[in-house]
Tab-separated table of C-alpha atoms in Angstrom:
chain	number	residue	atom	x	y	z
A	26	UNK	CA	3.230	8.190	9.223
A	27	UNK	CA	2.037	11.039	11.101
A	28	UNK	CA	2.244	15.038	10.560
A	29	UNK	CA	4.657	15.055	13.663
A	30	UNK	CA	7.581	17.308	12.172
A	31	UNK	CA	9.886	14.554	10.487
A	32	UNK	CA	12.845	14.101	8.069
A	33	UNK	CA	11.105	12.561	4.668
A	34	UNK	CA	12.693	9.510	4.056
A	35	UNK	CA	14.373	10.472	0.669
A	36	UNK	CA	14.806	8.066	-2.510
A	37	UNK	CA	12.532	5.273	-2.007
A	38	UNK	CA	11.605	4.686	-5.566
A	39	UNK	CA	11.494	0.667	-5.508
A	40	UNK	CA	9.312	-0.931	-2.834
A	41	UNK	CA	6.143	-0.989	-2.396
A	42	UNK	CA	3.583	-0.903	-0.161
A	43	UNK	CA	2.140	-2.050	3.376
A	44	UNK	CA	-0.393	-4.199	2.726
A	45	UNK	CA	-3.676	-5.572	4.005
A	46	UNK	CA	-6.767	-7.550	2.062
A	47	UNK	CA	-10.292	-6.857	1.553
A	48	UNK	CA	-12.357	-9.528	0.646
A	49	UNK	CA	-15.581	-8.168	-1.223
A	50	UNK	CA	-18.757	-7.862	1.414
A	51	UNK	CA	-21.640	-10.038	0.630
A	52	UNK	CA	-25.403	-9.609	2.013
A	53	UNK	CA	-25.268	-13.039	4.029
A	54	UNK	CA	-23.756	-16.296	2.992
A	55	UNK	CA	-27.152	-17.386	2.391
A	56	UNK	CA	-28.153	-15.157	0.231
A	57	UNK	CA	-25.303	-15.416	-1.898
A	58	UNK	CA	-25.569	-19.274	-1.999
A	59	UNK	CA	-29.231	-18.738	-3.225
A	60	UNK	CA	-28.555	-16.730	-6.213
A	61	UNK	CA	-27.664	-18.660	-9.379
A	62	UNK	CA	-25.013	-17.465	-11.705
A	63	UNK	CA	-25.822	-15.216	-14.446
A	64	UNK	CA	-26.502	-16.658	-17.678
A	65	UNK	CA	-24.057	-15.831	-20.666
A	66	UNK	CA	-25.315	-15.507	-24.200
A	67	UNK	CA	-23.079	-16.891	-26.565
A	68	UNK	CA	-22.465	-13.326	-28.242
A	69	UNK	CA	-21.101	-12.621	-24.923
A	70	UNK	CA	-19.134	-15.308	-24.397
A	71	UNK	CA	-17.209	-14.584	-27.982
A	72	UNK	CA	-16.867	-10.827	-27.043
A	73	UNK	CA	-14.428	-11.355	-24.027
A	74	UNK	CA	-11.699	-12.324	-25.458
A	75	UNK	CA	-8.583	-10.140	-23.931
A	76	UNK	CA	-7.865	-7.101	-24.901
A	77	UNK	CA	-4.144	-6.669	-27.265
A	78	UNK	CA	-1.796	-5.478	-24.591
A	79	UNK	CA	-0.231	-3.427	-27.464
A	80	UNK	CA	-2.953	-1.531	-28.105
A	81	UNK	CA	-3.561	-0.296	-24.988
A	82	UNK	CA	0.025	0.193	-24.550
A	83	UNK	CA	0.093	-2.143	-21.822
A	84	UNK	CA	2.977	-1.901	-18.826
A	85	UNK	CA	2.267	-3.903	-15.325
A	86	UNK	CA	6.174	-3.439	-14.899
A	87	UNK	CA	5.634	0.482	-14.615
A	88	UNK	CA	5.079	2.380	-11.760
A	89	UNK	CA	2.376	3.032	-9.344
A	90	UNK	CA	2.173	6.225	-6.990
A	91	UNK	CA	1.352	5.161	-3.340
A	92	UNK	CA	-0.543	8.706	-1.956
A	93	UNK	CA	-0.320	9.313	1.413
A	94	UNK	CA	-2.821	11.300	3.660
A	95	UNK	CA	-2.870	12.728	7.268
A	96	UNK	CA	-5.103	15.449	7.935
A	97	UNK	CA	-7.840	17.352	5.894
A	98	UNK	CA	-8.192	20.829	7.386
A	99	UNK	CA	-9.112	24.796	5.753
A	100	UNK	CA	-5.720	25.850	7.678
A	101	UNK	CA	-2.877	23.682	7.329
A	102	UNK	CA	-0.195	24.082	9.842
A	103	UNK	CA	2.136	21.052	8.717
A	104	UNK	CA	3.124	20.185	5.357
A	105	UNK	CA	1.038	16.828	6.035
A	106	UNK	CA	-2.287	18.383	5.847
A	107	UNK	CA	-4.118	19.401	2.673
A	108	UNK	CA	-7.429	21.476	2.303
A	109	UNK	CA	-10.167	19.309	1.832
A	110	UNK	CA	-10.345	21.319	-1.817
A	111	UNK	CA	-7.014	20.702	-2.580
A	112	UNK	CA	-7.794	16.769	-1.637
A	113	UNK	CA	-10.794	16.749	-3.853
A	114	UNK	CA	-8.849	18.224	-6.596
A	115	UNK	CA	-6.136	15.735	-6.727
A	116	UNK	CA	-8.691	13.046	-6.321
A	117	UNK	CA	-10.770	14.206	-9.821
A	118	UNK	CA	-7.524	14.583	-11.497
A	119	UNK	CA	-6.806	10.795	-10.528
A	120	UNK	CA	-9.761	9.790	-12.064
A	121	UNK	CA	-9.425	12.518	-15.329
A	122	UNK	CA	-5.881	10.555	-15.923
A	123	UNK	CA	-7.376	7.476	-15.974
A	124	UNK	CA	-5.903	5.929	-12.341
A	125	UNK	CA	-8.178	3.793	-10.941
A	126	UNK	CA	-7.713	2.998	-6.550
A	127	UNK	CA	-7.186	-0.427	-5.226
A	128	UNK	CA	-5.867	-1.547	-1.832
A	129	UNK	CA	-2.696	-1.746	-0.351
A	130	UNK	CA	-2.730	-5.384	-0.580
A	131	UNK	CA	-4.438	-5.602	-4.121
A	132	UNK	CA	-1.408	-3.851	-5.289
A	133	UNK	CA	1.535	-5.740	-2.916
A	134	UNK	CA	-0.624	-9.430	-3.952
A	135	UNK	CA	-1.034	-8.624	-7.058
A	136	UNK	CA	-4.674	-8.578	-7.109
A	137	UNK	CA	-5.026	-5.484	-9.624
A	138	UNK	CA	-8.319	-6.135	-11.263
A	139	UNK	CA	-8.767	-2.692	-12.838
A	140	UNK	CA	-9.695	-2.131	-16.686
A	141	UNK	CA	-7.295	-2.345	-19.622
A	142	UNK	CA	-5.868	1.111	-20.218
A	143	UNK	CA	-5.705	2.115	-16.709
A	144	UNK	CA	-3.785	2.868	-13.748
A	145	UNK	CA	-3.523	1.912	-10.899
A	146	UNK	CA	-3.084	4.172	-7.899
A	147	UNK	CA	-3.067	3.359	-4.010
A	148	UNK	CA	-4.551	6.035	-1.289
A	149	UNK	CA	-3.690	5.766	2.111
A	150	UNK	CA	-4.678	7.469	5.279
A	151	UNK	CA	-2.493	7.390	8.814
A	152	UNK	CA	-3.692	8.204	12.100
A	153	UNK	CA	-7.090	7.361	12.016
A	154	UNK	CA	-7.642	11.119	12.096
A	155	UNK	CA	-11.347	12.536	12.217
A	156	UNK	CA	-11.126	14.377	9.411
A	157	UNK	CA	-10.152	11.237	7.247
A	158	UNK	CA	-13.265	9.661	8.347
A	159	UNK	CA	-16.594	9.794	10.631
A	160	UNK	CA	-20.219	8.215	11.243
A	161	UNK	CA	-22.680	11.090	11.398
A	162	UNK	CA	-26.528	10.212	13.291
A	163	UNK	CA	-27.271	9.072	10.104
A	164	UNK	CA	-25.008	6.104	10.067
A	165	UNK	CA	-23.150	7.831	7.223
A	166	UNK	CA	-20.116	9.456	6.503
A	167	UNK	CA	-19.863	12.802	7.484
A	168	UNK	CA	-19.261	15.111	4.803
A	169	UNK	CA	-16.769	16.892	3.735
A	170	UNK	CA	-14.542	14.322	5.276
A	171	UNK	CA	-12.000	12.667	3.062
A	172	UNK	CA	-13.926	9.173	2.786
A	173	UNK	CA	-17.174	11.304	2.358
A	174	UNK	CA	-15.013	13.618	-0.746
A	175	UNK	CA	-13.526	10.207	-2.108
A	176	UNK	CA	-17.273	8.588	-2.126
A	177	UNK	CA	-18.455	11.763	-4.113
A	178	UNK	CA	-15.915	11.985	-6.423
A	179	UNK	CA	-16.222	7.779	-7.169
A	180	UNK	CA	-19.934	8.442	-7.969
A	181	UNK	CA	-19.005	11.473	-10.257
A	182	UNK	CA	-16.706	9.376	-11.917
A	183	UNK	CA	-18.049	6.243	-13.000
A	184	UNK	CA	-14.938	3.365	-13.011
A	185	UNK	CA	-13.284	5.436	-10.133
A	186	UNK	CA	-13.513	2.296	-6.996
A	187	UNK	CA	-14.298	4.096	-3.924
A	188	UNK	CA	-11.018	1.992	-1.642
A	189	UNK	CA	-8.516	3.046	0.278
A	190	UNK	CA	-6.204	2.201	2.721
A	191	UNK	CA	-6.673	3.219	6.407
A	192	UNK	CA	-3.801	2.925	8.833
A	193	UNK	CA	-5.106	3.458	12.071
A	194	UNK	CA	-3.509	3.949	16.298
A	195	UNK	CA	-5.522	3.897	19.290
A	196	UNK	CA	-9.394	4.836	19.628
A	197	UNK	CA	-9.736	5.340	15.604
A	198	UNK	CA	-11.405	8.579	13.894
A	199	UNK	CA	-11.474	9.769	17.611
A	200	UNK	CA	-14.139	6.421	18.550
A	201	UNK	CA	-14.245	3.539	20.952
A	202	UNK	CA	-17.158	1.533	19.653
A	203	UNK	CA	-15.793	0.256	16.829
A	204	UNK	CA	-18.379	1.579	14.668
A	205	UNK	CA	-16.111	3.221	12.370
A	206	UNK	CA	-13.690	0.443	11.502
A	207	UNK	CA	-16.806	-1.680	11.099
A	208	UNK	CA	-18.278	0.616	8.648
A	209	UNK	CA	-15.150	0.539	6.291
A	210	UNK	CA	-14.538	-3.282	6.566
A	211	UNK	CA	-18.564	-3.418	5.188
A	212	UNK	CA	-17.577	-0.580	2.374
A	213	UNK	CA	-14.406	-2.744	0.766
A	214	UNK	CA	-11.804	-0.649	2.666
A	215	UNK	CA	-8.655	-1.785	3.929
A	216	UNK	CA	-7.943	-1.719	7.345
A	217	UNK	CA	-4.119	-1.043	8.520
A	218	UNK	CA	-1.978	-0.970	11.468
A	219	UNK	CA	-0.030	1.762	12.120
A	220	UNK	CA	0.593	0.751	16.501
A	221	UNK	CA	-1.255	1.445	19.178
A	222	UNK	CA	0.537	4.684	20.314
A	223	UNK	CA	2.185	5.669	16.852
A	224	UNK	CA	5.339	4.052	18.388
A	225	UNK	CA	8.830	5.124	16.705
A	226	UNK	CA	10.238	1.520	15.556
A	227	UNK	CA	13.194	2.628	15.355
A	228	UNK	CA	14.490	3.082	18.123
A	229	UNK	CA	11.993	0.168	19.981
A	230	UNK	CA	13.759	-3.212	21.053
A	231	UNK	CA	12.395	-6.151	19.275
A	232	UNK	CA	10.523	-6.795	22.081
A	233	UNK	CA	8.952	-3.211	22.272
A	234	UNK	CA	8.917	-3.558	18.261
A	235	UNK	CA	6.258	-6.884	18.512
A	236	UNK	CA	4.663	-5.066	21.756
A	237	UNK	CA	4.074	-2.289	19.418
A	238	UNK	CA	2.596	-4.015	16.620
A	239	UNK	CA	0.435	-6.987	17.876
A	240	UNK	CA	-1.355	-4.127	20.615
A	241	UNK	CA	-2.406	-2.224	16.979
A	242	UNK	CA	-4.129	-5.089	15.777
A	243	UNK	CA	-5.419	-6.480	19.190
A	244	UNK	CA	-7.043	-3.036	18.803
A	245	UNK	CA	-8.191	-3.925	15.338
A	246	UNK	CA	-9.803	-7.020	16.267
A	247	UNK	CA	-11.650	-5.889	18.511
A	248	UNK	CA	-13.761	-4.129	16.580
A	249	UNK	CA	-13.876	-6.439	13.654
A	250	UNK	CA	-13.219	-9.933	15.046
A	251	UNK	CA	-13.541	-11.487	11.844
A	252	UNK	CA	-11.484	-9.130	9.622
A	253	UNK	CA	-7.462	-9.758	8.815
A	254	UNK	CA	-5.411	-6.819	9.090
A	255	UNK	CA	-2.768	-7.673	6.225
A	256	UNK	CA	-0.091	-4.494	6.098
A	257	UNK	CA	1.413	-2.220	7.866
A	258	UNK	CA	2.303	1.674	7.888
A	259	UNK	CA	5.555	2.681	9.750
A	260	UNK	CA	5.104	5.387	12.062
A	261	UNK	CA	7.723	8.649	11.068
A	262	UNK	CA	8.746	5.429	8.612
A	263	UNK	CA	11.012	4.050	10.687
A	264	UNK	CA	12.344	0.937	10.305
A	265	UNK	CA	12.982	-1.865	13.229
A	266	UNK	CA	16.624	-2.279	13.711
A	267	UNK	CA	15.233	-6.189	12.712
A	268	UNK	CA	13.181	-5.319	9.733
A	269	UNK	CA	11.777	-8.378	9.438
A	270	UNK	CA	9.868	-7.542	13.038
A	271	UNK	CA	7.793	-4.987	10.921
A	272	UNK	CA	5.908	-8.142	8.989
A	273	UNK	CA	5.867	-10.758	11.120
A	274	UNK	CA	6.136	-11.205	14.662
A	275	UNK	CA	3.954	-11.979	18.025
A	276	UNK	CA	3.254	-10.776	21.550
A	277	UNK	CA	1.167	-11.533	24.014
A	278	UNK	CA	-0.815	-14.209	22.010
A	279	UNK	CA	-1.174	-11.968	19.474
A	280	UNK	CA	0.602	-12.724	16.041
A	281	UNK	CA	0.623	-10.637	12.767
A	282	UNK	CA	2.149	-11.680	9.256
A	283	UNK	CA	1.625	-8.551	6.662
A	284	UNK	CA	1.963	-9.212	3.359
A	285	UNK	CA	3.566	-5.025	2.743
A	286	UNK	CA	4.766	-3.018	5.217
A	287	UNK	CA	4.591	0.906	4.074
A	288	UNK	CA	7.626	3.369	4.238
A	289	UNK	CA	6.969	7.639	4.056
A	290	UNK	CA	9.530	7.357	0.726
A	291	UNK	CA	9.840	9.890	-1.822
A	292	UNK	CA	8.712	8.538	-4.824
A	293	UNK	CA	6.356	5.953	-6.876
A	294	UNK	CA	6.486	2.242	-5.734
A	295	UNK	CA	7.576	-0.484	-8.400
A	296	UNK	CA	5.264	-3.134	-9.810
A	297	UNK	CA	4.234	-5.700	-7.453
A	298	UNK	CA	5.525	-8.159	-10.276
A	299	UNK	CA	9.190	-6.350	-10.651
A	300	UNK	CA	12.198	-7.776	-9.043
A	301	UNK	CA	12.703	-5.115	-7.217
A	302	UNK	CA	8.998	-5.109	-5.280
A	303	UNK	CA	10.070	-5.616	-1.323
A	304	UNK	CA	7.056	-6.072	0.094
A	305	UNK	CA	9.390	-4.919	3.598
A	306	UNK	CA	10.398	-1.490	1.971
A	307	UNK	CA	6.989	0.294	0.208
A	308	UNK	CA	7.516	3.757	-0.553
A	309	UNK	CA	4.824	5.870	-0.488
A	310	UNK	CA	4.746	9.568	-1.727
A	311	UNK	CA	3.230	12.422	0.178
A	312	UNK	CA	0.047	14.040	-0.803
A	313	UNK	CA	1.427	17.892	-1.542
A	314	UNK	CA	1.076	20.761	-3.907
A	315	UNK	CA	3.714	21.547	-6.341
A	316	UNK	CA	5.471	23.943	-4.078
A	317	UNK	CA	6.424	23.849	-0.354
A	318	UNK	CA	8.529	21.812	1.634
A	319	UNK	CA	10.178	19.051	-0.329
A	320	UNK	CA	7.922	19.483	-2.970
A	321	UNK	CA	9.911	17.690	-5.690
A	322	UNK	CA	8.804	14.334	-3.186
A	323	UNK	CA	5.696	15.593	-3.543
A	324	UNK	CA	2.500	13.773	-5.001
A	325	UNK	CA	2.015	16.937	-7.115
A	326	UNK	CA	5.351	16.593	-9.053
A	327	UNK	CA	5.315	13.072	-9.728
A	328	UNK	CA	1.780	12.769	-11.014
A	329	UNK	CA	3.316	15.605	-13.291
A	330	UNK	CA	6.025	12.873	-14.347
A	331	UNK	CA	4.651	10.286	-15.202
A	332	UNK	CA	1.919	12.140	-16.793
A	333	UNK	CA	4.979	13.695	-18.864
A	334	UNK	CA	6.154	9.905	-19.414
A	335	UNK	CA	3.397	7.719	-19.544
A	336	UNK	CA	5.240	4.740	-20.286
A	337	UNK	CA	7.052	4.833	-16.713
A	338	UNK	CA	3.831	4.117	-15.365
A	339	UNK	CA	1.813	0.911	-14.364
A	340	UNK	CA	-0.797	0.660	-17.131
A	341	UNK	CA	-3.182	-2.372	-17.355
A	342	UNK	CA	-3.859	-5.247	-20.104
A	343	UNK	CA	-7.472	-5.681	-18.233
A	344	UNK	CA	-6.742	-9.274	-17.433
A	345	UNK	CA	-5.330	-9.777	-13.654
A	346	UNK	CA	-4.014	-13.323	-14.650
A	347	UNK	CA	-1.619	-11.817	-17.293
A	348	UNK	CA	1.104	-9.777	-16.755
A	349	UNK	CA	1.931	-7.773	-19.707
A	350	UNK	CA	4.766	-5.576	-20.312
A	351	UNK	CA	6.677	-3.878	-23.761
A	352	UNK	CA	10.336	-5.974	-23.561
A	353	UNK	CA	11.920	-3.077	-23.527
A	354	UNK	CA	10.761	-2.799	-19.275
A	355	UNK	CA	12.328	-6.213	-19.028
A	356	UNK	CA	11.002	-8.649	-17.014
A	357	UNK	CA	8.919	-9.758	-14.113
A	358	UNK	CA	10.556	-11.666	-10.914
A	359	UNK	CA	10.861	-15.156	-11.912
A	360	UNK	CA	8.196	-16.464	-10.063
A	361	UNK	CA	5.738	-14.571	-12.381
A	362	UNK	CA	7.047	-16.288	-15.817
A	363	UNK	CA	4.334	-18.354	-15.892
A	364	UNK	CA	2.070	-15.136	-16.561
A	365	UNK	CA	4.333	-13.088	-18.244
A	366	UNK	CA	3.460	-11.770	-22.281
A	367	UNK	CA	6.239	-9.476	-23.306
A	368	UNK	CA	5.370	-8.002	-26.672
């Protein structure tokens, strides 16, 4: 999505998000192999009993906010802009309300490894704008950029993971040397595809759709050849005529196969374990104050609603392999039946 004027896609409260898997960073294979497993005392082993889902009001069939950001500017000129102060305040709010960031791919694949009682949130950034991320002469994120602010907030709130999913076009973050993408990869951020030229896939032919997506993926992999791109954010939220081509296709020797395709949307996304989860159509929430154009679909209003009705939001049971939920919330999709725990 881009801060270009486009209609907001409304009423997408049932599908989930673009996916880009991020693997843990290891300094070197030799170093990892040489490190022995940490010893575990009998008392530590005995204290590792899973949390009681009812005690933490776990609901892993609840809704997940996937927030969408574009530019950070002191003087917004578009409903898609946010000030750095507003962005920081939103992150502080999320940390204070028990949210923990996960990537799009972690969300879409159900690898939501957060503490019991915590709630996942996905932070997504479109267009690869330099106000989101840039490296200074010291090789560190430039102060005042979105990623620098995220790192600062995470340092102030232990447990608030400094991760996000960034969807890029050509020359991401105003750079062509690939250093920015390599830094993001090495620090656990997800790099996602937004097509090379921010193509409106809704008006493109099948061949043009695949060319736009494959070209964007090639651009990413030139900088990080070993990186698997796992998710796509649709420019303008526009769905191709053949919707499956947003997830899977090929052009000029480059193939792609994504776990999640992100829309624009107007509300929270469903749990990845829910029967209504659709990786081809995952809604997002535009980051926005409580007032302004279509503010009722913005992040402030939706976070207020989830805070007022906490049983609606995804609450972790603290056990990745288990899917806990109150029986009043329904049941997970059939293929998750062996992991389901209703109470």
